Short mmCIF file of C-alpha atoms in Angstrom, two decimals:
data_model
loop_
_atom_site.label_atom_id
_atom_site.label_comp_id
_atom_site.label_asym_id
_atom_site.label_seq_id
_atom_site.Cartn_x
_atom_site.Cartn_y
_atom_site.Cartn_z
CA MET A 11 135.97 68.22 -2.60
CA GLY A 12 132.06 67.27 -1.99
CA GLU A 13 131.06 68.36 -5.33
CA ALA A 14 129.07 65.19 -7.71
CA THR A 15 129.55 65.32 -11.07
CA VAL A 16 126.79 64.98 -14.03
CA LYS A 17 126.95 64.19 -17.94
CA SER A 18 126.07 67.62 -19.43
CA LEU A 19 124.37 67.42 -23.30
CA GLU A 20 127.01 67.21 -25.33
CA GLY A 21 128.35 64.39 -22.60
CA ARG A 22 130.77 66.55 -21.16
CA THR A 23 131.03 66.83 -16.93
CA ALA A 24 129.68 69.76 -15.32
CA ALA A 25 129.94 70.65 -10.97
CA SER A 26 126.81 70.12 -9.24
CA PRO A 27 125.92 71.22 -5.79
CA SER A 28 126.67 68.15 -3.27
CA PRO A 29 123.60 66.47 -2.37
CA MET A 30 121.62 67.50 0.65
CA PRO A 31 121.27 65.72 4.06
CA ASP A 32 119.12 63.16 3.44
CA GLY A 33 115.77 64.81 4.80
CA ASP A 34 116.20 67.95 2.27
CA GLY A 35 116.99 65.76 -0.85
CA ALA A 36 113.90 63.48 -0.58
CA ARG A 37 111.38 66.19 0.14
CA ALA A 38 113.60 68.39 -2.73
CA ARG A 39 112.80 64.77 -4.95
CA LEU A 40 109.31 64.63 -4.56
CA ARG A 41 108.88 68.30 -5.54
CA MET A 42 111.36 68.07 -8.37
CA PRO A 43 109.41 67.96 -11.94
CA ARG A 44 109.51 64.30 -13.33
CA ARG A 45 108.14 63.16 -16.30
CA PRO A 46 104.55 61.65 -15.50
CA ARG A 47 103.97 58.33 -16.02
CA ILE A 48 100.47 57.66 -18.07
CA TRP A 49 98.69 54.62 -16.30
CA PHE A 50 99.50 56.53 -13.29
CA GLU A 51 97.96 59.50 -13.98
CA VAL A 52 94.51 57.97 -15.44
CA LEU A 53 94.21 56.04 -12.41
CA LEU A 54 95.08 58.85 -10.15
CA ILE A 55 92.22 61.12 -11.99
CA GLY A 56 89.65 58.26 -12.47
CA VAL A 57 90.31 57.60 -8.43
CA SER A 58 90.33 61.21 -7.34
CA TYR A 59 87.22 61.85 -9.53
CA TRP A 60 85.11 59.02 -7.92
CA THR A 61 86.23 60.35 -4.48
CA TYR A 62 85.00 63.62 -5.57
CA SER A 63 81.94 62.46 -6.74
CA LEU A 64 80.92 59.94 -3.63
CA ILE A 65 82.30 62.91 -1.15
CA ARG A 66 80.63 65.46 -2.48
CA ASN A 67 76.81 63.45 -3.37
CA ALA A 68 77.35 62.08 0.28
CA VAL A 69 77.39 65.19 1.64
CA PRO A 70 73.31 65.49 3.31
CA GLU A 71 71.11 67.06 1.01
CA GLN A 72 69.44 70.10 3.08
CA LYS A 73 66.63 71.66 1.42
CA THR A 74 65.43 73.57 4.30
CA GLN A 75 68.90 75.34 4.77
CA ALA A 76 69.79 75.34 0.93
CA LEU A 77 66.91 77.56 0.01
CA LYS A 78 67.75 79.59 2.66
CA ASN A 79 70.61 80.58 1.86
CA ALA A 80 70.07 80.91 -1.89
CA ASP A 81 66.98 83.43 -0.83
CA TRP A 82 69.94 85.06 0.96
CA ILE A 83 72.39 84.73 -1.76
CA TRP A 84 69.79 87.00 -4.01
CA ASP A 85 69.23 89.15 -1.59
CA VAL A 86 72.64 90.12 -1.54
CA GLU A 87 72.98 90.25 -5.31
CA LYS A 88 69.77 92.55 -5.06
CA SER A 89 71.30 94.64 -2.28
CA LEU A 90 74.42 95.45 -4.51
CA GLY A 91 72.33 95.74 -8.08
CA LEU A 92 74.17 92.89 -10.02
CA ALA A 93 71.15 90.21 -9.36
CA PHE A 94 70.60 89.46 -13.05
CA GLU A 95 70.33 85.91 -13.58
CA GLU A 96 67.02 86.08 -13.57
CA THR A 97 67.10 88.34 -16.83
CA VAL A 98 69.44 86.48 -18.33
CA ASN A 99 67.86 83.00 -18.06
CA GLN A 100 64.72 84.29 -19.42
CA ALA A 101 65.89 85.50 -22.48
CA VAL A 102 68.18 83.21 -23.35
CA ASN A 103 65.61 80.88 -22.98
CA SER A 104 63.58 82.39 -25.67
CA VAL A 105 66.11 81.34 -27.95
CA THR A 106 65.62 77.39 -28.58
CA TRP A 107 68.87 76.82 -30.33
CA LEU A 108 71.11 78.85 -28.08
CA ILE A 109 70.15 77.25 -24.38
CA VAL A 110 70.03 74.00 -25.86
CA SER A 111 73.15 74.50 -26.95
CA MET A 112 74.21 76.03 -23.75
CA ASN A 113 73.01 72.95 -21.93
CA TYR A 114 75.14 70.88 -23.52
CA TYR A 115 77.76 72.85 -23.41
CA TYR A 116 76.85 72.61 -19.32
CA ALA A 117 76.92 69.11 -19.43
CA THR A 118 79.99 68.25 -21.41
CA LEU A 119 82.53 70.34 -22.04
CA HIS A 120 83.63 70.97 -17.97
CA PHE A 121 85.18 67.23 -18.39
CA VAL A 122 86.09 67.64 -22.01
CA VAL A 123 88.24 70.73 -22.17
CA THR A 124 89.55 69.68 -18.45
CA ILE A 125 91.05 66.46 -19.57
CA GLY A 126 92.23 67.79 -23.09
CA VAL A 127 93.91 70.65 -20.95
CA LEU A 128 95.46 67.69 -18.95
CA VAL A 129 96.72 65.98 -22.18
CA TRP A 130 98.06 68.81 -23.38
CA LEU A 131 99.79 69.23 -20.76
CA TYR A 132 101.01 65.60 -20.18
CA ARG A 133 102.17 65.98 -24.16
CA TRP A 134 103.68 69.09 -24.52
CA HIS A 135 104.57 70.28 -20.86
CA PRO A 136 105.53 66.95 -18.85
CA GLY A 137 107.51 69.06 -16.56
CA ARG A 138 104.88 71.56 -15.75
CA TYR A 139 102.11 68.66 -15.81
CA ALA A 140 102.76 67.98 -12.09
CA ALA A 141 102.21 71.33 -11.06
CA SER A 142 99.71 71.87 -12.95
CA ARG A 143 97.81 69.12 -12.05
CA THR A 144 97.94 69.54 -8.47
CA VAL A 145 95.96 73.61 -8.56
CA ILE A 146 93.35 71.69 -10.65
CA PHE A 147 92.98 68.89 -7.23
CA ALA A 148 93.75 71.26 -4.51
CA THR A 149 91.12 73.16 -6.35
CA THR A 150 88.31 70.31 -5.94
CA GLY A 151 89.73 69.29 -2.81
CA VAL A 152 88.49 72.55 -0.69
CA ALA A 153 85.25 72.89 -2.81
CA LEU A 154 84.25 69.95 -0.81
CA LEU A 155 84.54 72.21 2.40
CA GLY A 156 81.68 74.34 0.63
CA TYR A 157 79.37 72.18 -0.67
CA TYR A 158 79.96 70.27 3.29
CA LEU A 159 79.54 73.91 4.98
CA TYR A 160 77.40 76.17 2.47
CA PRO A 161 74.67 73.85 1.38
CA LEU A 162 72.81 76.30 -1.44
CA ALA A 163 69.97 75.40 -4.09
CA PRO A 164 70.80 76.87 -7.86
CA PRO A 165 68.24 79.38 -8.77
CA ARG A 166 66.67 76.86 -10.62
CA LEU A 167 65.24 75.01 -7.61
CA MET A 168 64.14 78.48 -5.33
CA ASN A 169 60.90 78.51 -4.49
CA GLY A 170 58.82 81.82 -5.74
CA GLN A 171 60.91 83.08 -8.33
CA SER A 172 60.78 82.88 -12.31
CA PHE A 173 64.03 81.01 -13.07
CA ILE A 174 62.93 78.17 -15.82
CA ASP A 175 64.96 74.95 -15.61
CA THR A 176 66.20 75.08 -19.27
CA VAL A 177 66.94 70.92 -19.79
CA LEU A 178 63.63 70.48 -17.95
CA VAL A 179 62.03 72.71 -20.41
CA HIS A 180 63.98 71.61 -23.43
CA GLN A 181 64.12 68.11 -22.62
CA THR A 182 67.66 67.82 -23.27
CA TRP A 183 70.78 65.61 -21.34
CA GLY A 184 72.26 68.43 -19.46
CA SER A 185 72.28 67.79 -15.97
CA MET A 186 72.76 65.53 -13.11
CA ALA A 187 70.44 67.45 -11.00
CA SER A 188 67.24 67.35 -13.29
CA GLY A 189 65.08 64.94 -14.45
CA ASN A 190 65.58 61.39 -13.88
CA LEU A 191 69.10 61.95 -12.80
CA LYS A 192 68.57 63.54 -9.89
CA HIS A 193 68.49 61.28 -7.83
CA MET A 194 72.47 60.68 -8.44
CA SER A 195 73.69 63.42 -7.83
CA ASN A 196 73.48 66.37 -4.69
CA GLN A 197 71.27 68.81 -5.79
CA TYR A 198 72.01 71.51 -3.16
CA ALA A 199 75.83 71.73 -3.63
CA ALA A 200 75.67 75.22 -6.43
CA MET A 201 78.31 76.81 -4.22
CA PRO A 202 81.55 77.10 -5.27
CA SER A 203 80.84 76.06 -8.85
CA MET A 204 83.52 74.04 -10.40
CA HIS A 205 82.22 74.91 -13.75
CA ILE A 206 84.24 78.40 -13.34
CA GLY A 207 86.64 77.19 -10.92
CA TRP A 208 88.06 74.07 -13.85
CA SER A 209 87.34 76.66 -17.00
CA LEU A 210 89.08 79.14 -15.38
CA TRP A 211 92.04 76.96 -14.34
CA CYS A 212 92.18 75.81 -17.81
CA GLY A 213 91.76 79.40 -19.61
CA LEU A 214 94.94 80.04 -17.60
CA THR A 215 96.77 77.81 -18.28
CA ILE A 216 96.33 77.85 -21.98
CA PHE A 217 96.88 81.41 -22.01
CA ALA A 218 100.45 81.14 -19.85
CA LEU A 219 101.76 78.01 -22.00
CA ALA A 220 100.45 78.34 -25.39
CA SER A 221 102.29 80.06 -28.05
CA ALA A 222 99.33 80.69 -30.83
CA PRO A 223 97.58 83.73 -30.14
CA TRP A 224 94.40 82.28 -31.24
CA ALA A 225 94.98 79.78 -28.25
CA ARG A 226 95.70 82.16 -25.45
CA ILE A 227 92.46 84.05 -26.73
CA LEU A 228 90.31 81.40 -26.60
CA GLY A 229 91.87 80.52 -23.34
CA LEU A 230 90.63 83.30 -21.79
CA LEU A 231 87.15 83.69 -23.78
CA TYR A 232 86.12 79.65 -22.28
CA PRO A 233 85.67 80.66 -18.54
CA ALA A 234 83.84 83.83 -19.60
CA ALA A 235 81.69 81.62 -21.82
CA THR A 236 81.01 78.94 -19.14
CA LEU A 237 79.91 82.33 -16.87
CA VAL A 238 77.34 82.67 -19.24
CA VAL A 239 75.95 79.29 -19.09
CA ILE A 240 76.01 78.40 -15.80
CA VAL A 241 73.87 81.32 -15.32
CA ALA A 242 71.51 81.24 -18.50
CA THR A 243 70.56 77.55 -17.63
CA ALA A 244 70.10 78.67 -14.36
CA ASN A 245 72.42 76.06 -12.48
CA HIS A 246 74.33 79.39 -10.32
CA PHE A 247 74.25 82.53 -9.33
CA TRP A 248 77.04 84.71 -10.21
CA LEU A 249 78.74 84.53 -6.28
CA ASP A 250 78.69 80.82 -7.18
CA ALA A 251 81.43 81.74 -9.63
CA VAL A 252 83.17 83.90 -7.50
CA GLY A 253 83.41 81.00 -4.40
CA GLY A 254 84.80 78.61 -7.37
CA MET A 255 87.64 81.28 -8.35
CA ILE A 256 88.47 81.94 -4.44
CA CYS A 257 88.92 78.05 -4.60
CA LEU A 258 90.98 78.49 -7.47
CA ALA A 259 93.65 81.00 -6.09
CA PHE A 260 94.01 77.99 -2.95
CA GLY A 261 94.96 75.68 -5.00
CA PHE A 262 97.54 77.53 -7.04
CA LEU A 263 98.43 79.20 -3.30
CA VAL A 264 99.19 74.60 -2.92
CA SER A 265 100.75 74.47 -5.74
CA TYR A 266 103.55 77.24 -5.47
CA PHE A 267 104.24 76.40 -1.58
CA TRP A 268 104.92 72.71 -2.89
CA TYR A 269 107.19 73.49 -6.06
CA GLY A 270 108.61 77.07 -5.14
CA THR A 271 107.18 78.59 -8.51
CA THR A 272 104.21 78.71 -10.62
CA PRO A 273 103.48 75.87 -13.35
CA LYS A 274 105.03 78.21 -15.94
CA GLY A 275 108.35 78.74 -13.88
CA LEU A 276 109.03 75.21 -13.67
CA PRO A 277 111.10 73.41 -17.20
CA LYS A 278 109.16 72.68 -19.67
CA LEU A 279 110.14 69.42 -20.40
CA VAL A 280 112.25 67.22 -17.75
CA GLU A 281 115.34 64.86 -18.71
CA PRO A 282 115.55 61.37 -18.19
CA ALA A 283 117.00 61.66 -14.77
CA MET A 284 118.52 64.96 -13.22
CA PRO A 285 119.95 65.10 -10.10
CA VAL A 286 118.50 67.18 -7.04
CA ALA A 287 120.32 70.66 -6.62
CA GLN A 288 119.67 72.61 -3.69
CA GLY A 289 117.73 75.29 -3.79
CA GLY A 290 114.26 72.96 -5.46
CA PRO A 291 112.54 73.03 -8.88
CA ARG A 292 113.34 76.62 -9.46
CA ARG A 293 117.33 75.87 -8.63
CA ALA A 294 116.82 73.15 -11.12
CA ALA A 295 115.49 74.99 -13.94
CA ALA A 296 117.93 77.52 -13.45
CA ASP A 297 121.24 75.33 -13.75
CA ARG A 298 119.11 73.53 -16.80
CA ASP A 299 119.33 76.80 -18.78
CA ALA A 300 122.38 78.04 -18.03
CA ALA A 301 124.16 74.45 -18.53
CA ASP A 302 122.17 74.48 -22.45
CA ALA A 303 123.15 78.36 -22.67
CA GLU A 304 127.19 76.62 -22.25
CA SER A 305 126.78 74.11 -24.28
CA SER A 306 125.67 76.69 -27.11
CA GLU A 307 128.22 79.16 -26.56
CA SER A 308 130.35 76.26 -26.63
CA ALA A 309 129.11 75.66 -30.31
CA SER A 310 129.67 78.86 -31.21
CA GLU A 311 133.02 78.84 -29.96
CA LYS A 312 133.70 75.71 -32.10
CA GLU A 313 132.56 77.22 -35.01
CA HIS A 314 134.59 80.39 -34.83
CA ALA A 315 137.55 78.43 -34.53
CA GLY A 316 137.27 76.29 -37.48
CA ARG A 317 136.88 79.77 -39.76
#
């Protein structure tokens, strides 16, 4: 009594817990993994990126303070014995084909790979898509606070240093803050580095969910390569990368708080209509696994009975 029945995969009925009270049930339904809708996701990503760019570029370009903060970051790195950006920048700049490749890497892969991972999740891991998307959205959102509260000039704009703006020197398209494009983007929003935040999200997602070993290895190499690129092109200090990692950690916490588990802990696929079980997504995933196990056991019993 007090139990609802739902059809299992083989058409049999299985008992499920009683529906929760209206308030808890509504919240659980919102948290429940569901199949994403392509039109909604495209619209959401487009509007979100437009809003992010609008807010980021609306932050006052506090040049004087941004340059002071850059000097402070540089002094901190020197005190740690880890002020290697200038050396890397000059060394890589001397190899034309390499630095030109890095310029294009910086300009394109930041978007291409991130969108590619979102599409991969949407197609092959729909049950984990929303939680993964929540991570990157929360990461990007909190980064806006960094841009507003801590204006920071990138190394290539510092005074009295020998950093090279590799985009200008090699006349490549690669930075919204160089050449004729500099008036379209806030040049003093270097902390935190979303190149690192997004690339690390991509890398960790691929490493956690991909089945092919080579894909998992590439997933880990991608954020490492991105770190080299942002330093070699003098677009960021390595401490900016640390800021990006902190923002990503915040994003994972937000997703975990909402869904009650990591994206990997959610079911890979989503049934068209899944009842809400008490305990939220994690309980639902466990119930589904139990149903699958029961189906397999039943099939095994039929096979033995037929012998």
